[in-house]
Coordinates of N, CA and C in Angstrom, one line a residue:
M565 N 17.9 64.8 -39.3 CA 18.5 64.1 -38.2 C 18.3 62.6 -38.4
S566 N 19.3 61.8 -38.1 CA 19.2 60.4 -38.3 C 18.3 59.7 -37.3
R567 N 17.6 58.7 -37.7 CA 16.8 58.0 -36.8 C 17.6 57.1 -35.9
K568 N 18.9 56.9 -36.2 CA 19.8 56.1 -35.4 C 20.6 56.9 -34.5
T569 N 20.1 58.0 -34.1 CA 20.9 58.9 -33.2 C 20.1 59.3 -32.0
V570 N 20.7 59.3 -30.8 CA 20.1 59.8 -29.6 C 20.8 61.1 -29.3
V571 N 20.1 62.2 -29.5 CA 20.7 63.5 -29.4 C 21.4 63.8 -28.1
L572 N 20.8 63.4 -27.0 CA 21.3 63.6 -25.7 C 22.7 63.0 -25.6
L573 N 23.0 61.9 -26.2 CA 24.3 61.3 -26.1 C 25.3 61.8 -27.2
N574 N 24.9 62.7 -28.0 CA 25.8 63.3 -29.0 C 26.4 64.6 -28.6
T575 N 26.1 65.1 -27.4 CA 26.7 66.4 -27.0 C 27.5 66.1 -25.7
P576 N 28.5 66.8 -25.5 CA 29.3 66.6 -24.3 C 28.5 66.8 -23.0
E577 N 27.6 67.9 -23.1 CA 26.8 68.2 -21.9 C 25.8 67.1 -21.6
G578 N 25.2 66.6 -22.7 CA 24.3 65.5 -22.5 C 24.9 64.2 -22.0
R579 N 26.1 63.9 -22.5 CA 26.8 62.7 -22.0 C 27.2 62.9 -20.5
E580 N 27.6 64.0 -20.2 CA 28.0 64.3 -18.8 C 26.7 64.1 -17.9
L581 N 25.6 64.6 -18.3 CA 24.4 64.5 -17.6 C 24.0 63.0 -17.4
V582 N 24.0 62.3 -18.4 CA 23.7 60.9 -18.4 C 24.7 60.1 -17.5
M583 N 26.0 60.4 -17.7 CA 27.0 59.8 -16.8 C 26.8 60.0 -15.4
A584 N 26.5 61.3 -15.0 CA 26.2 61.6 -13.6 C 25.0 60.9 -13.1
S585 N 24.0 60.8 -13.9 CA 22.8 60.1 -13.5 C 23.0 58.6 -13.3
C586 N 23.8 58.0 -14.2 CA 24.1 56.6 -14.1 C 24.9 56.4 -12.8
E587 N 25.9 57.2 -12.6 CA 26.8 57.1 -11.4 C 25.9 57.2 -10.1
A588 N 25.0 58.2 -10.1 CA 24.2 58.4 -8.9 C 23.3 57.2 -8.6
N589 N 23.0 56.4 -9.7 CA 22.1 55.3 -9.5 C 22.8 53.9 -9.5
G590 N 24.1 54.0 -9.5 CA 24.9 52.7 -9.5 C 24.8 51.9 -10.7
F591 N 24.7 52.6 -11.9 CA 24.6 51.9 -13.1 C 25.7 52.4 -14.0
G592 N 26.4 51.5 -14.7 CA 27.5 51.8 -15.6 C 27.0 52.6 -16.8
F593 N 27.8 53.6 -17.2 CA 27.4 54.4 -18.4 C 27.6 53.5 -19.7
A594 N 28.6 52.7 -19.7 CA 28.8 51.8 -20.9 C 27.6 50.9 -21.1
E595 N 27.1 50.3 -20.0 CA 25.9 49.5 -20.0 C 24.7 50.2 -20.5
F596 N 24.5 51.4 -20.0 CA 23.4 52.3 -20.4 C 23.5 52.5 -21.9
E597 N 24.7 52.9 -22.4 CA 24.9 53.1 -23.8 C 24.6 51.9 -24.6
E598 N 25.0 50.7 -24.1 CA 24.7 49.5 -24.8 C 23.2 49.2 -24.9
L599 N 22.5 49.5 -23.9 CA 21.0 49.3 -23.9 C 20.4 50.3 -24.9
V600 N 20.8 51.5 -24.9 CA 20.3 52.5 -25.8 C 20.6 52.1 -27.3
K601 N 21.8 51.6 -27.5 CA 22.1 51.2 -28.9 C 21.2 50.0 -29.3
A602 N 21.0 49.1 -28.4 CA 20.1 48.0 -28.7 C 18.7 48.5 -29.1
Q603 N 18.2 49.4 -28.3 CA 16.9 50.0 -28.6 C 16.8 50.7 -29.9
V604 N 17.8 51.5 -30.2 CA 17.9 52.3 -31.4 C 18.0 51.4 -32.6
S605 N 18.8 50.3 -32.5 CA 19.0 49.4 -33.6 C 17.7 48.7 -34.0
H606 N 16.8 48.6 -33.1 CA 15.5 47.9 -33.3 C 14.3 48.8 -33.4
A607 N 14.6 50.1 -33.5 CA 13.5 51.1 -33.7 C 12.8 50.8 -35.0
G608 N 11.5 50.8 -34.9 CA 10.7 50.6 -36.1 C 10.4 49.2 -36.4
D609 N 11.1 48.3 -35.7 CA 10.9 46.8 -35.9 C 9.5 46.5 -35.3
P610 N 8.6 46.0 -36.1 CA 7.3 45.6 -35.5 C 7.3 44.5 -34.5
N611 N 8.4 43.7 -34.6 CA 8.5 42.5 -33.7 C 9.6 42.9 -32.7
R612 N 9.1 43.3 -31.5 CA 10.1 43.7 -30.4 C 10.8 42.6 -29.8
Y613 N 10.6 41.4 -30.2 CA 11.2 40.2 -29.6 C 12.8 40.4 -29.6
H614 N 13.3 40.8 -30.7 CA 14.8 40.9 -30.8 C 15.3 42.0 -29.9
M615 N 14.6 43.1 -29.7 CA 15.0 44.1 -28.8 C 15.0 43.6 -27.4
Y616 N 13.9 42.9 -27.0 CA 13.8 42.4 -25.7 C 14.9 41.3 -25.4
A617 N 15.2 40.5 -26.4 CA 16.2 39.5 -26.3 C 17.6 40.1 -26.1
A618 N 17.8 41.2 -26.8 CA 19.1 42.0 -26.6 C 19.2 42.6 -25.2
F619 N 18.1 43.1 -24.8 CA 18.0 43.7 -23.4 C 18.3 42.6 -22.4
D620 N 17.7 41.4 -22.6 CA 17.9 40.3 -21.6 C 19.4 39.9 -21.6
D621 N 20.0 39.8 -22.8 CA 21.4 39.4 -22.8 C 22.3 40.4 -22.1
I622 N 22.0 41.7 -22.4 CA 22.9 42.8 -21.7 C 22.7 42.8 -20.2
L623 N 21.4 42.7 -19.8 CA 21.1 42.8 -18.4 C 21.6 41.5 -17.6
D624 N 21.5 40.3 -18.3 CA 22.0 39.1 -17.7 C 23.6 39.2 -17.5
R625 N 24.2 39.8 -18.5 CA 25.7 39.9 -18.4 C 26.1 40.9 -17.3
I626 N 25.3 42.0 -17.2 CA 25.6 42.9 -16.1 C 25.4 42.3 -14.7
K627 N 24.3 41.5 -14.6 CA 24.1 40.8 -13.3 C 25.2 39.8 -13.0
A628 N 25.6 39.1 -14.0 CA 26.7 38.1 -13.8 C 28.0 38.8 -13.4
E629 N 28.3 39.9 -14.0 CA 29.5 40.7 -13.7 C 29.5 41.2 -12.3
K630 N 28.3 41.5 -11.8 CA 28.2 42.1 -10.4 C 28.4 41.0 -9.4
N631 N 28.1 39.8 -9.7 CA 28.2 38.6 -8.8 C 29.5 38.0 -8.7

């Protein structure tokens, strides 16, 4: 299995589960997926600064879009 894969998001059932959870919590699935991709792309990186910076950018954009 690839280290760059989130199994839950690779199955239709898993995607539906995550989508329903995002919807129930008022969070967009696309944004969730973007956050997961940022985390996966920095997996194993000893310096988490880049991952946190990516999270900040994504969450700032989400906040700006909601206002």
